[in-house]
Coordinates of C-alpha atoms and ligand atoms in Angstrom, one line a residue:
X95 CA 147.8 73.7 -17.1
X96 CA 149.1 71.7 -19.7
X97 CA 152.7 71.3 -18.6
X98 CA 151.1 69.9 -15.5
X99 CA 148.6 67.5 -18.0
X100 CA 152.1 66.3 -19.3
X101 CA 154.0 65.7 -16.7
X102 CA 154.1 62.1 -14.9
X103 CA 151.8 60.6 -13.0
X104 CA 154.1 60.8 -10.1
X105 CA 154.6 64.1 -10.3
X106 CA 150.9 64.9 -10.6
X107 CA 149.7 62.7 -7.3
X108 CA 153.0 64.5 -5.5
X109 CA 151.2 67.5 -5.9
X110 CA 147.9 66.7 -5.9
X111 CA 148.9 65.6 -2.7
X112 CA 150.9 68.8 -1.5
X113 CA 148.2 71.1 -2.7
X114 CA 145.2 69.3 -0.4
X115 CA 147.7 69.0 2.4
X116 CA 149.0 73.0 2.1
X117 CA 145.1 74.4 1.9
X118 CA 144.1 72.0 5.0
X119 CA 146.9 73.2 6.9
X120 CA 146.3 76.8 5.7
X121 CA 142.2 76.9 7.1
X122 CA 143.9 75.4 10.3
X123 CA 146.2 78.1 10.9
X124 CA 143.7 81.0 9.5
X125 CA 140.8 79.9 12.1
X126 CA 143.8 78.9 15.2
X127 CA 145.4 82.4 14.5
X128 CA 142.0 84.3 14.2
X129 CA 140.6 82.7 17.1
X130 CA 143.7 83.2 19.3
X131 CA 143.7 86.9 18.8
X132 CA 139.8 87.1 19.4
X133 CA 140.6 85.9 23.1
X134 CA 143.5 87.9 22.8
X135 CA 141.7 90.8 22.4
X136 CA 138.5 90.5 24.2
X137 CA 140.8 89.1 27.2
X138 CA 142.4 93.0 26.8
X139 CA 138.9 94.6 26.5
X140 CA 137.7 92.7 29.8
X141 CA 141.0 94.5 31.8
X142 CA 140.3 97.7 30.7
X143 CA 136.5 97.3 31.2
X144 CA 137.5 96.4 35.1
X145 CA 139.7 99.6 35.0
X146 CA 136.7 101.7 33.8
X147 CA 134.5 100.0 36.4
X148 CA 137.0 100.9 39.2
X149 CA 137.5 104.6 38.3
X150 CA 133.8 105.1 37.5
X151 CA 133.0 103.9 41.0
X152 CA 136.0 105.9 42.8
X153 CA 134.6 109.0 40.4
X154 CA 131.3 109.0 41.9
X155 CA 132.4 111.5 44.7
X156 CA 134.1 113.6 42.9
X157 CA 131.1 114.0 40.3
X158 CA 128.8 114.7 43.2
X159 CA 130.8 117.5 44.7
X160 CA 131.6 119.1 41.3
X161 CA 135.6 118.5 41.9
X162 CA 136.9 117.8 38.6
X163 CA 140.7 118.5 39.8
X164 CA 140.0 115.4 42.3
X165 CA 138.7 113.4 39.4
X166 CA 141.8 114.1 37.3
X167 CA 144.1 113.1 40.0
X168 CA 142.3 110.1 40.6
X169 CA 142.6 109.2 36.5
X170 CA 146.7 109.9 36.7
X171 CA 146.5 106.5 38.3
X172 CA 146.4 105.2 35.0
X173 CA 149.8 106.1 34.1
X174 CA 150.5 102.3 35.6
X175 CA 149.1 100.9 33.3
X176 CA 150.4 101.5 29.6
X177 CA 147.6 100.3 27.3
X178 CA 144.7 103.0 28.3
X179 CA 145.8 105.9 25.8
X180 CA 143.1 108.1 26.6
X181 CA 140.7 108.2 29.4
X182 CA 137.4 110.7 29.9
X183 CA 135.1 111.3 32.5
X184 CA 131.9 113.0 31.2
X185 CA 129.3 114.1 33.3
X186 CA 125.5 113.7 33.6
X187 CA 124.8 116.1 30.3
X188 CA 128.0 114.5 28.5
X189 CA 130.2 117.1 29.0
X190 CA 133.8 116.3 29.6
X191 CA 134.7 116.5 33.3
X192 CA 138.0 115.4 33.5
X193 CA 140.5 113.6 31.2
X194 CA 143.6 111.6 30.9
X195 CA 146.0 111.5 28.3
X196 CA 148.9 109.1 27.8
X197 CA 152.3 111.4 27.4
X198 CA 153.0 111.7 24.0
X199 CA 149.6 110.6 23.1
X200 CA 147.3 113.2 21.3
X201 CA 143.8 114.7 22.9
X202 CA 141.1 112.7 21.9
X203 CA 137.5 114.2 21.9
X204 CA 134.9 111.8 23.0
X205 CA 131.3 111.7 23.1
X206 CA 131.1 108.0 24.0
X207 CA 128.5 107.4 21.0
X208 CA 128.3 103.7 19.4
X209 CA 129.3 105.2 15.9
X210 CA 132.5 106.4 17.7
X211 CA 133.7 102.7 19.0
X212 CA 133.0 101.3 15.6
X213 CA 135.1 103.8 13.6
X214 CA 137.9 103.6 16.0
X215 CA 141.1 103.8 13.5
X216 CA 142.3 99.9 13.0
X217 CA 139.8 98.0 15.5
X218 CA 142.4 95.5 15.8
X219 CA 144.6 97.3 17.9
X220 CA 142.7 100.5 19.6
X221 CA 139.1 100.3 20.7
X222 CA 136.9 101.9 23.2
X223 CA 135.2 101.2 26.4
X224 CA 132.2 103.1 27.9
X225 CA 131.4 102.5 31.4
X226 CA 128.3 104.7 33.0
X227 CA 128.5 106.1 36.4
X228 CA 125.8 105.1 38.2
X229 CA 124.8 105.8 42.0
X230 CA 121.0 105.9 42.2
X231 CA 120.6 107.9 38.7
X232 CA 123.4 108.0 36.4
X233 CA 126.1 110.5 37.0
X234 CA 128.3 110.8 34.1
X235 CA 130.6 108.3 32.1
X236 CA 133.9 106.8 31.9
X237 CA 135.6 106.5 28.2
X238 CA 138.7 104.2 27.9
X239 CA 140.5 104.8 24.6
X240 CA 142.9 101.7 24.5
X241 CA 145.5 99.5 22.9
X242 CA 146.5 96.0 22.2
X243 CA 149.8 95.8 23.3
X244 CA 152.2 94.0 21.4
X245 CA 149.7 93.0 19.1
X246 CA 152.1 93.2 16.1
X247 CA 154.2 91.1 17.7
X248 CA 151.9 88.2 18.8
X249 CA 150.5 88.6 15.0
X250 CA 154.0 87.9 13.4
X251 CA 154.7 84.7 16.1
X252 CA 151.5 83.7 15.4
X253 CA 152.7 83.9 11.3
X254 CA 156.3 82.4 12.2
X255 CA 154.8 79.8 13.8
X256 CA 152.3 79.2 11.2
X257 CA 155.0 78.9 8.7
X258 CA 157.1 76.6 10.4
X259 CA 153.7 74.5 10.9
X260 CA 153.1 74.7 7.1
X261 CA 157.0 74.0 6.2
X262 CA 157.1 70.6 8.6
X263 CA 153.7 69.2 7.4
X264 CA 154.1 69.8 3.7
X265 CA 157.8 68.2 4.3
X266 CA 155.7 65.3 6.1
X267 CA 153.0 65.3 3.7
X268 CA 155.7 64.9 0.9
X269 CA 156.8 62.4 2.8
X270 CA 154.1 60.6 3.0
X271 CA 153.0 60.4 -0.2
X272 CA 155.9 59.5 -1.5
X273 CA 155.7 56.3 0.2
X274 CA 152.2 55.8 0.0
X275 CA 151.6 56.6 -3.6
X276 CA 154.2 54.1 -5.1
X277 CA 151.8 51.5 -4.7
X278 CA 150.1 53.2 -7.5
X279 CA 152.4 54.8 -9.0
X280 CA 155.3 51.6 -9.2
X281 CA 152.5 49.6 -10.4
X282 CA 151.1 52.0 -12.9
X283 CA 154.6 52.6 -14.3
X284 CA 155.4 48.9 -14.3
X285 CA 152.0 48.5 -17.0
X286 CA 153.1 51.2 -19.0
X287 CA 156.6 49.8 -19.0
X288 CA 155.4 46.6 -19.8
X289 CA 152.9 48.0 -23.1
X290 CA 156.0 49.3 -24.2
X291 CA 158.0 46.4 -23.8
X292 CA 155.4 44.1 -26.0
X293 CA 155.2 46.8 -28.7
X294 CA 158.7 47.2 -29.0
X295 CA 159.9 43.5 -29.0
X296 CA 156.5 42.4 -30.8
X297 CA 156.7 39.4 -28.3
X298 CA 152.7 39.0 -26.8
X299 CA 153.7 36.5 -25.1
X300 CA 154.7 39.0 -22.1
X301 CA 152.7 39.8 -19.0
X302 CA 151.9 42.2 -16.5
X303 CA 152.3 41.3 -12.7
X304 CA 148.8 41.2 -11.2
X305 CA 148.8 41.9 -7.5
X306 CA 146.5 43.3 -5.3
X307 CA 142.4 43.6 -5.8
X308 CA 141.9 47.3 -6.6
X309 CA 141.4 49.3 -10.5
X310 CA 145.1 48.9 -11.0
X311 CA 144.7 45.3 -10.9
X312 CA 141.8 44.9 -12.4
X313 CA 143.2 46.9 -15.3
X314 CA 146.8 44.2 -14.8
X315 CA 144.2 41.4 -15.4
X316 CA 142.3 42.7 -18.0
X317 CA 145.3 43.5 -20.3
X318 CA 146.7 40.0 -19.8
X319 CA 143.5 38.8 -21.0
X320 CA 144.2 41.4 -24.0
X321 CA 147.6 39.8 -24.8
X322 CA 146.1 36.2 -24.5
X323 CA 144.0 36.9 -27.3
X324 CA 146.0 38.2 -29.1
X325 CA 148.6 36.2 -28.8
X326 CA 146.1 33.4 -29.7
X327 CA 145.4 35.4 -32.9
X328 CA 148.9 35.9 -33.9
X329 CA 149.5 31.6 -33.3
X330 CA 146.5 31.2 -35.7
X331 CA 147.6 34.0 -37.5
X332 CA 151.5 32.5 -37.7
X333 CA 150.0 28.6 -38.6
X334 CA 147.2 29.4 -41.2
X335 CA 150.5 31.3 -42.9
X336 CA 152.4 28.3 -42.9
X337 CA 149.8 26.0 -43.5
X338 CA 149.3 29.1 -47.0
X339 CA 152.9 28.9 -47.6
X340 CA 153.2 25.5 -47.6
X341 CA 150.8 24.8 -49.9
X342 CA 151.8 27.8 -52.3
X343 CA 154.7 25.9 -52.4
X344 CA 153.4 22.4 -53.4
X345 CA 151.0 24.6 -55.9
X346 CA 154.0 26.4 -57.4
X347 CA 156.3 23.3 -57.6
X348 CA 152.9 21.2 -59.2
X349 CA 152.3 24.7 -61.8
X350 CA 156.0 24.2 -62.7
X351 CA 156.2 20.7 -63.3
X352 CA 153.3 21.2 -65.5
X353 CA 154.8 24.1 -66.8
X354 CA 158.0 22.5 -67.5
X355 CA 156.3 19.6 -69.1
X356 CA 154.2 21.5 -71.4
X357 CA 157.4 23.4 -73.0
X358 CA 159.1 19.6 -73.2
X359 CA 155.8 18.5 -74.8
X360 CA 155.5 21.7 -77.2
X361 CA 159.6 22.0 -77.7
X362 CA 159.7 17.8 -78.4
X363 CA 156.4 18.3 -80.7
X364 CA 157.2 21.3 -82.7
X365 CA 161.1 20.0 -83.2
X366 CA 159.6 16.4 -84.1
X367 CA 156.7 18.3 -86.7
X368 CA 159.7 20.0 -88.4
X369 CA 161.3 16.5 -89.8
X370 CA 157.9 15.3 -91.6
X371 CA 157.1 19.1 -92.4
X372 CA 160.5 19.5 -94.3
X373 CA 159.5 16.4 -96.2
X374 CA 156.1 17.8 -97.3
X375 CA 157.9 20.4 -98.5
X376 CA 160.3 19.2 -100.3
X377 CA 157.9 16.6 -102.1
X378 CA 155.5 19.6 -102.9
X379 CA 158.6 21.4 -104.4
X380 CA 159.5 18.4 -106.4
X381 CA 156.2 18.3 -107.8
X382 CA 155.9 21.7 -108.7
X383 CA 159.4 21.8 -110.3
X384 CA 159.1 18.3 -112.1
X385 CA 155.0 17.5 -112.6
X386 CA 153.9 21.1 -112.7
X387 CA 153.7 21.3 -116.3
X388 CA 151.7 17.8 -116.2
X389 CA 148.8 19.7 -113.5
X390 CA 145.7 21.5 -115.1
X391 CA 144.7 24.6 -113.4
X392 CA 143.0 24.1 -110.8
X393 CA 145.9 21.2 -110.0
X394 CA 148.8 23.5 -109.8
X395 CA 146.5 25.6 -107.4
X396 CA 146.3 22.9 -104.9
X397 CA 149.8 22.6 -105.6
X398 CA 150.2 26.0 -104.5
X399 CA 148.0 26.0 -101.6
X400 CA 149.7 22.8 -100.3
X401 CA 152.9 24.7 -100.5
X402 CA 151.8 28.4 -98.5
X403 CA 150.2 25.7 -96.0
X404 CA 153.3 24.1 -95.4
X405 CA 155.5 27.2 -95.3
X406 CA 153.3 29.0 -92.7
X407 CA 153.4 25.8 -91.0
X408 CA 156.7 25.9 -90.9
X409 CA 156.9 29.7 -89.6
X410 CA 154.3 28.5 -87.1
X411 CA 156.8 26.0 -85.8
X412 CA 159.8 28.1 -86.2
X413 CA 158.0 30.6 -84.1
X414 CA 156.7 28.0 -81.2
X415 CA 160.4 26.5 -80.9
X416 CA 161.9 29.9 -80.2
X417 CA 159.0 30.5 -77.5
X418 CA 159.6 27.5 -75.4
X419 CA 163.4 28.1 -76.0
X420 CA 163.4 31.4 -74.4
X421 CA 165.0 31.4 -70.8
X422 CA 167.1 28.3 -71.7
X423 CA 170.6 29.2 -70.7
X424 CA 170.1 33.2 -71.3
X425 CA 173.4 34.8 -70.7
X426 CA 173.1 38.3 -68.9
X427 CA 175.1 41.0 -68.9
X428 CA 175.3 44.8 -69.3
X429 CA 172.7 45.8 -72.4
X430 CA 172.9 48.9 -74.2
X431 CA 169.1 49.1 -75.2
X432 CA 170.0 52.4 -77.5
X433 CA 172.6 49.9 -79.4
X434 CA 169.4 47.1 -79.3
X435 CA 167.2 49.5 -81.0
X436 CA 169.4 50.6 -83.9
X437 CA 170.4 46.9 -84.5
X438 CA 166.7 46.2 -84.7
X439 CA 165.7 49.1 -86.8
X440 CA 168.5 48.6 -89.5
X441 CA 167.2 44.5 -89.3
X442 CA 163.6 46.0 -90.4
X443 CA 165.5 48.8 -93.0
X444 CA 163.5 47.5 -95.6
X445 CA 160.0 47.7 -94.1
X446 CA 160.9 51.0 -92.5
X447 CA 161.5 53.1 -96.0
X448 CA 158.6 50.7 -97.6
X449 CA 155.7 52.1 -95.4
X450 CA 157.9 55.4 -94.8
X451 CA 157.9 55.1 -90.7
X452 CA 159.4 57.7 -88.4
X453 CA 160.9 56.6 -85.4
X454 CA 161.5 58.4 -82.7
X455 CA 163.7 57.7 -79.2
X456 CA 164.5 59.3 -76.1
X457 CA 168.3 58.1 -75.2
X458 CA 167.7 54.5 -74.0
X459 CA 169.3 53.2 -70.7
X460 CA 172.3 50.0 -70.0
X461 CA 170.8 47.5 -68.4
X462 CA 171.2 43.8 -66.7
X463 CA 169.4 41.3 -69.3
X464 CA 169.6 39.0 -72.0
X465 CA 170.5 41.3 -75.4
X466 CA 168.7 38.3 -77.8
X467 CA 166.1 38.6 -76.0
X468 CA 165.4 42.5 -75.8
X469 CA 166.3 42.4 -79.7
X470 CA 163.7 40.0 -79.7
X471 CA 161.2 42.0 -77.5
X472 CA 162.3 45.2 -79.1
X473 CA 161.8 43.5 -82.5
X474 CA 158.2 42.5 -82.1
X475 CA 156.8 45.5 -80.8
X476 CA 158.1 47.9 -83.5
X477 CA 157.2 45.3 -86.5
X478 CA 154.0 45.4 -84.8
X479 CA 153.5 49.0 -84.9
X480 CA 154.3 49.0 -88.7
X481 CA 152.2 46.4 -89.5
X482 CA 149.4 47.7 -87.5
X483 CA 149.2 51.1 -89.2
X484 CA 146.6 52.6 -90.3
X485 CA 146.7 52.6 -94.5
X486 CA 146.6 55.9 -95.1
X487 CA 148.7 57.3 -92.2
X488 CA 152.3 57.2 -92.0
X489 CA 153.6 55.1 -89.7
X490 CA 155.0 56.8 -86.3
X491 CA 156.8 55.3 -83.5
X492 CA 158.2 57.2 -80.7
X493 CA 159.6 55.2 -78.0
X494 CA 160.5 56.6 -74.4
X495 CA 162.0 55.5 -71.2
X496 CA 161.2 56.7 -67.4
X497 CA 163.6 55.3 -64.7
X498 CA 161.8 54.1 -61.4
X499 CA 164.1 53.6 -59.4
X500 CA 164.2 50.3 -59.6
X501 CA 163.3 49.3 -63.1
X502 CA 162.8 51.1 -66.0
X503 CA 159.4 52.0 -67.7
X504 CA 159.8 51.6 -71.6
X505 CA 156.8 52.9 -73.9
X506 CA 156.7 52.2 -77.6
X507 CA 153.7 54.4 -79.0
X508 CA 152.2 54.0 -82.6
X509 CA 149.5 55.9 -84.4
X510 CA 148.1 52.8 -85.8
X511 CA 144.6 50.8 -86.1
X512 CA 144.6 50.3 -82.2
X513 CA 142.9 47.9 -80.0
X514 CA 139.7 47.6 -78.9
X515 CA 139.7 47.6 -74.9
X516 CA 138.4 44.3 -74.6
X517 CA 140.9 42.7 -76.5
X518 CA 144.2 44.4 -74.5
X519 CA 144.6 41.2 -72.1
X520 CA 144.0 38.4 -75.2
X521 CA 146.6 39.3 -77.6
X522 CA 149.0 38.4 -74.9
X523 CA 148.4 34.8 -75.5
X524 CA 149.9 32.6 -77.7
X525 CA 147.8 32.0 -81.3
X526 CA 145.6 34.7 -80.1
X527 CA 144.9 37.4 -83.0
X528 CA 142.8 39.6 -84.2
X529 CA 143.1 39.7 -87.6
X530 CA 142.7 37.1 -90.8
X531 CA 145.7 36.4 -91.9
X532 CA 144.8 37.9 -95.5
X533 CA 144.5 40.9 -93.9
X534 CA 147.7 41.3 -91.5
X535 CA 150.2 38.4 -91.7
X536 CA 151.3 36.6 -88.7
X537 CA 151.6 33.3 -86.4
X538 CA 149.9 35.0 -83.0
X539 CA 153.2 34.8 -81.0
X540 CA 154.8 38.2 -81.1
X541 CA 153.0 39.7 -78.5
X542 CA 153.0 35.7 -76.2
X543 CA 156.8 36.1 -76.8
X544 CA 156.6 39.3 -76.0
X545 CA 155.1 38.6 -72.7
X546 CA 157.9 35.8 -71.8
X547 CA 161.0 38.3 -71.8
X548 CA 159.6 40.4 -69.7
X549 CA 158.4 38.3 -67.2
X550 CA 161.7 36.6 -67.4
X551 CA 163.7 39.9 -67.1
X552 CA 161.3 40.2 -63.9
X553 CA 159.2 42.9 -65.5
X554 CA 155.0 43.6 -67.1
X555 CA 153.8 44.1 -69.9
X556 CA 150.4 45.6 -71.2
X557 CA 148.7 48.3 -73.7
X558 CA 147.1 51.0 -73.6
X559 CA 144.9 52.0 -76.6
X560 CA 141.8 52.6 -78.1
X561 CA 140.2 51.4 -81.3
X562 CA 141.6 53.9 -84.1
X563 CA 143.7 56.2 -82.1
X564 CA 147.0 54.3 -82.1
X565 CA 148.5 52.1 -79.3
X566 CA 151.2 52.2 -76.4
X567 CA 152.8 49.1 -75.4
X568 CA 154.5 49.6 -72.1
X569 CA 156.8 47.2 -70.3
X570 CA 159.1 47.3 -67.5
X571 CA 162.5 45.8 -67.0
X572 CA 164.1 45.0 -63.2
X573 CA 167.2 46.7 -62.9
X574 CA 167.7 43.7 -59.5
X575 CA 168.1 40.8 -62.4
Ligands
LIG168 P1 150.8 38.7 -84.8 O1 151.5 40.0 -84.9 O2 151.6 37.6 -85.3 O3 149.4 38.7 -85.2 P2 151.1 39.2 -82.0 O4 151.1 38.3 -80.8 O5 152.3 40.0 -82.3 O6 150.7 38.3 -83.2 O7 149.8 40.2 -81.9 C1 148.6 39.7 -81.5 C2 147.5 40.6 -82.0 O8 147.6 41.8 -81.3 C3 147.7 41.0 -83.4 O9 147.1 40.1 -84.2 C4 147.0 42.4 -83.5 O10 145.6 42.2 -83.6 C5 147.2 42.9 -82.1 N1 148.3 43.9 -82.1 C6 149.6 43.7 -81.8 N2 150.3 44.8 -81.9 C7 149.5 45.8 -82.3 C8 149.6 47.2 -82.6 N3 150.8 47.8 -82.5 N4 148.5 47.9 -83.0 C9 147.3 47.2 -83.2 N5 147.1 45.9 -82.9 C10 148.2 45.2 -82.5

């Protein structure tokens, strides 16, 4: 059943088709073949029941004169004609009086009872006829016991012929419906031919042939209508993402001119802050070197808060020129991070044995980027992670790297102060902090700075932490740079 589910539509209306034809012509044959041999038959039965009239009405003398000899004679007549088998004349009590048997044929016992015809052995070729004697009263009877002559014969014609009959019309039939169904079929296959067509190409702007006013068509017009719409849609679809692109654009090229100006503005104001900066600070070391002595107390501690003022100014603006200088004509090459690390912990030696910190590494990958920078980047984060520590904890830093695929996921986790939640996406901006400076030195620009080298090596950064259980600063770096 469901090899016949899959196979074509074709196929299936073919045999729909040779199925309905085969079982008409099958009843047609059954009822021609069973009626035929009906008048077949009872055409036989009639002879034979002529026969029995015409030997019951020659046996009447011979029944009255109690001459069965004379009646058996009379019964050899039947020898001409080949289908009687058996033949009995019975008399007035039912007595057999004479008989007739074919040669070769068995003795057959007759009563001439109703049950007898009925059971006669295959009623389709033997039966039996009664006839009663009658002149005035009934005298006896006559029993044929006969056969349908060649009825084997005219049965397997009949099937020959049958068979022939079936064979042409299923050949016609087949035919037939092979022309006729190809107006649904052709069209039907022409639809699906055309569905495939638009899903393969993508192009709705293809269309079915409509012809004709039956389902077929109705179905032509209605999918038509289908690919209008959509291919309406995908026209709006196509413009609104131009009309999106387009102004993407302008908004990107509008965010970078800002952008750009902003770093002139912050590059031209922090490099222009340094000259009178440097001044202040020399004039507030010439004081303290030359006047110092001159100051009361409370002089020399303005003295000295001018002075840490102007130096953390000038570590402010240190810090801001190397932000909007990152990017600017980074060279990139092959970068051994492993070789970036240990140049980075050796820079922070000092702080390292000071606060006793163990670092840890799994090996560290080459990669496409700007080694400054990831020294930089490196830099920050593990400074970071020392200075965040909790005070009564040794510091711990274990970094690790996961490759995938096509960048590399770097981890540096420290069992420091942590972060509160709220806080993870603010300490990426520049100035932002979360601490007084008394309490952990620092500009606000490590993490901004941070930020920058990664997106600029086409990676992310963020944190994951939690407020006294330590931090993990993950980032990834594009290995497509
Ligand atoms: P800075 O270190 O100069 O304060 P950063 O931009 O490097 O500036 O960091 C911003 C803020 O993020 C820090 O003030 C600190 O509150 C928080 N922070 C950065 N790294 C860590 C860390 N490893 N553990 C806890 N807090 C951190």
């Amino acid at each position: 059943m469901l090899e016949f589910e899959n196979t074509s539509i074709r196929k299936k209306l073919i045999i729909i088709q040779l199925a309905t034809a085969l079982l008409a012509v099958l009843i047609c044959c059954f009822f021609f073949v069973y009626r035929d041999i009906r008048t077949f038959k009872d055409a036989e039965v009639r002879t034979n029941y002529s026969i029995a009239q015409v030997i019951g009405f020659n046996a009447i003398p011979a029944l009255e004169f109690m001459d069965p000899e004379a009646a058996e004679k009379m019964l050899l007549s039947l020898q001409n004609n080949p289908s009687v088998l058996n033949a009995v004349i019975l008399d007035q009590k039912g007595r057999e009086f004479a008989r007739y048997d074919r040669t070769g044929e068995e003795a057959f016992s007759f009563t001439g009872s109703e049950e007898e015809k009925e059971n006669t052995n295959n009623p389709w070729e033997k039966f039996i006829i009664t006839y009663p004697i009658v002149d005035k009263e009934q005298l006896g009877t006559v029993v044929i016991r006969a056969e349908l002559t060649g009825f084997r014969q005219i049965l397997l014609d009949y099937l020959i012929i049958a068979g022939l009959i079936l064979l042409a019309s299923l050949a016609i039939a087949l035919l037939v419906s092979n022309i006729l169904q190809r107006s649904i079929t052709q069209r039907l296959l022409g639809l699906v031919n055309r569905t495939k067509e638009v899903a393969d190409k993508n192009d709705y702007s293809l269309r079915a042939k409509e012809y004709g006013n039956d389902e077929i068509a109705t179905l032509a017009t209605a999918y038509n209508r289908m690919l209008d719409q959509i291919e309406r849609m995908q026209k709006a679809l196509k413009n609104a993402n131009a009309d999106l692109e387009k102004r993407v654009k302008i908004r990107t090229a509008e965010l970078e001119a800002a952008n750009q100006e902003l770093e002139r503005f912050v590059y031209v104001a922090s490099h222009d802050l340094q000259e009178p900066l440097r001044t202040i600070s020399n004039y507030a070391g010439l004081l303290q070197d030359k006047y110092s002595g001159g100051l009361d107390a409370t002089g020399n501690k303005y003295l000295g808060s001018l002075m840490r003022s102007a130096g953390r100014m000038r570590a402010l603006i240190n810090d801001l020129l190397e932000f909007s200088r990152l990017g600017k004509n980074a060279e990139i090459k092959d970068v051994d991070t492993g070789h970036v690390l240990q140049e980075v912990i050796s820079l922070l030696d000092a702080v390292i044995s000071e606060n006793g910190v163990t670092i840890t590494s799994t090996s560290l990958p080459v990669l496409k980027g700007n080694e400054v920078e990831l020294k930089q980047l490196f830099q920050n984060l593990l400074s970071n992670a020392i200075k965040f520590r909790k005070p009564d904890v040794a510091p711990e830093v274990n970094i690790t790297v996961e490759d995938r695929g096509n960048e590399y996921l770097f981890a540096f986790k420290d069992n420091g102060i942590g972060i509160e939640p709220e806080y993870k996406e603010r300490i990426f901006i520049v100035f932002q902090r979360l601490h007084a400076k008394h309490e952990y030195p620092g500009t606000g620009i490590g993490l901004a700075t941070c930020q920058k080298i990664v997106t600029l090596h086409k990676g992310k950064i963020w944190v994951d932490s939690q407020l006294g259980n330590g931090s993990t600063f993950y980032f990834t770096l594009s290995k497509n740079l």
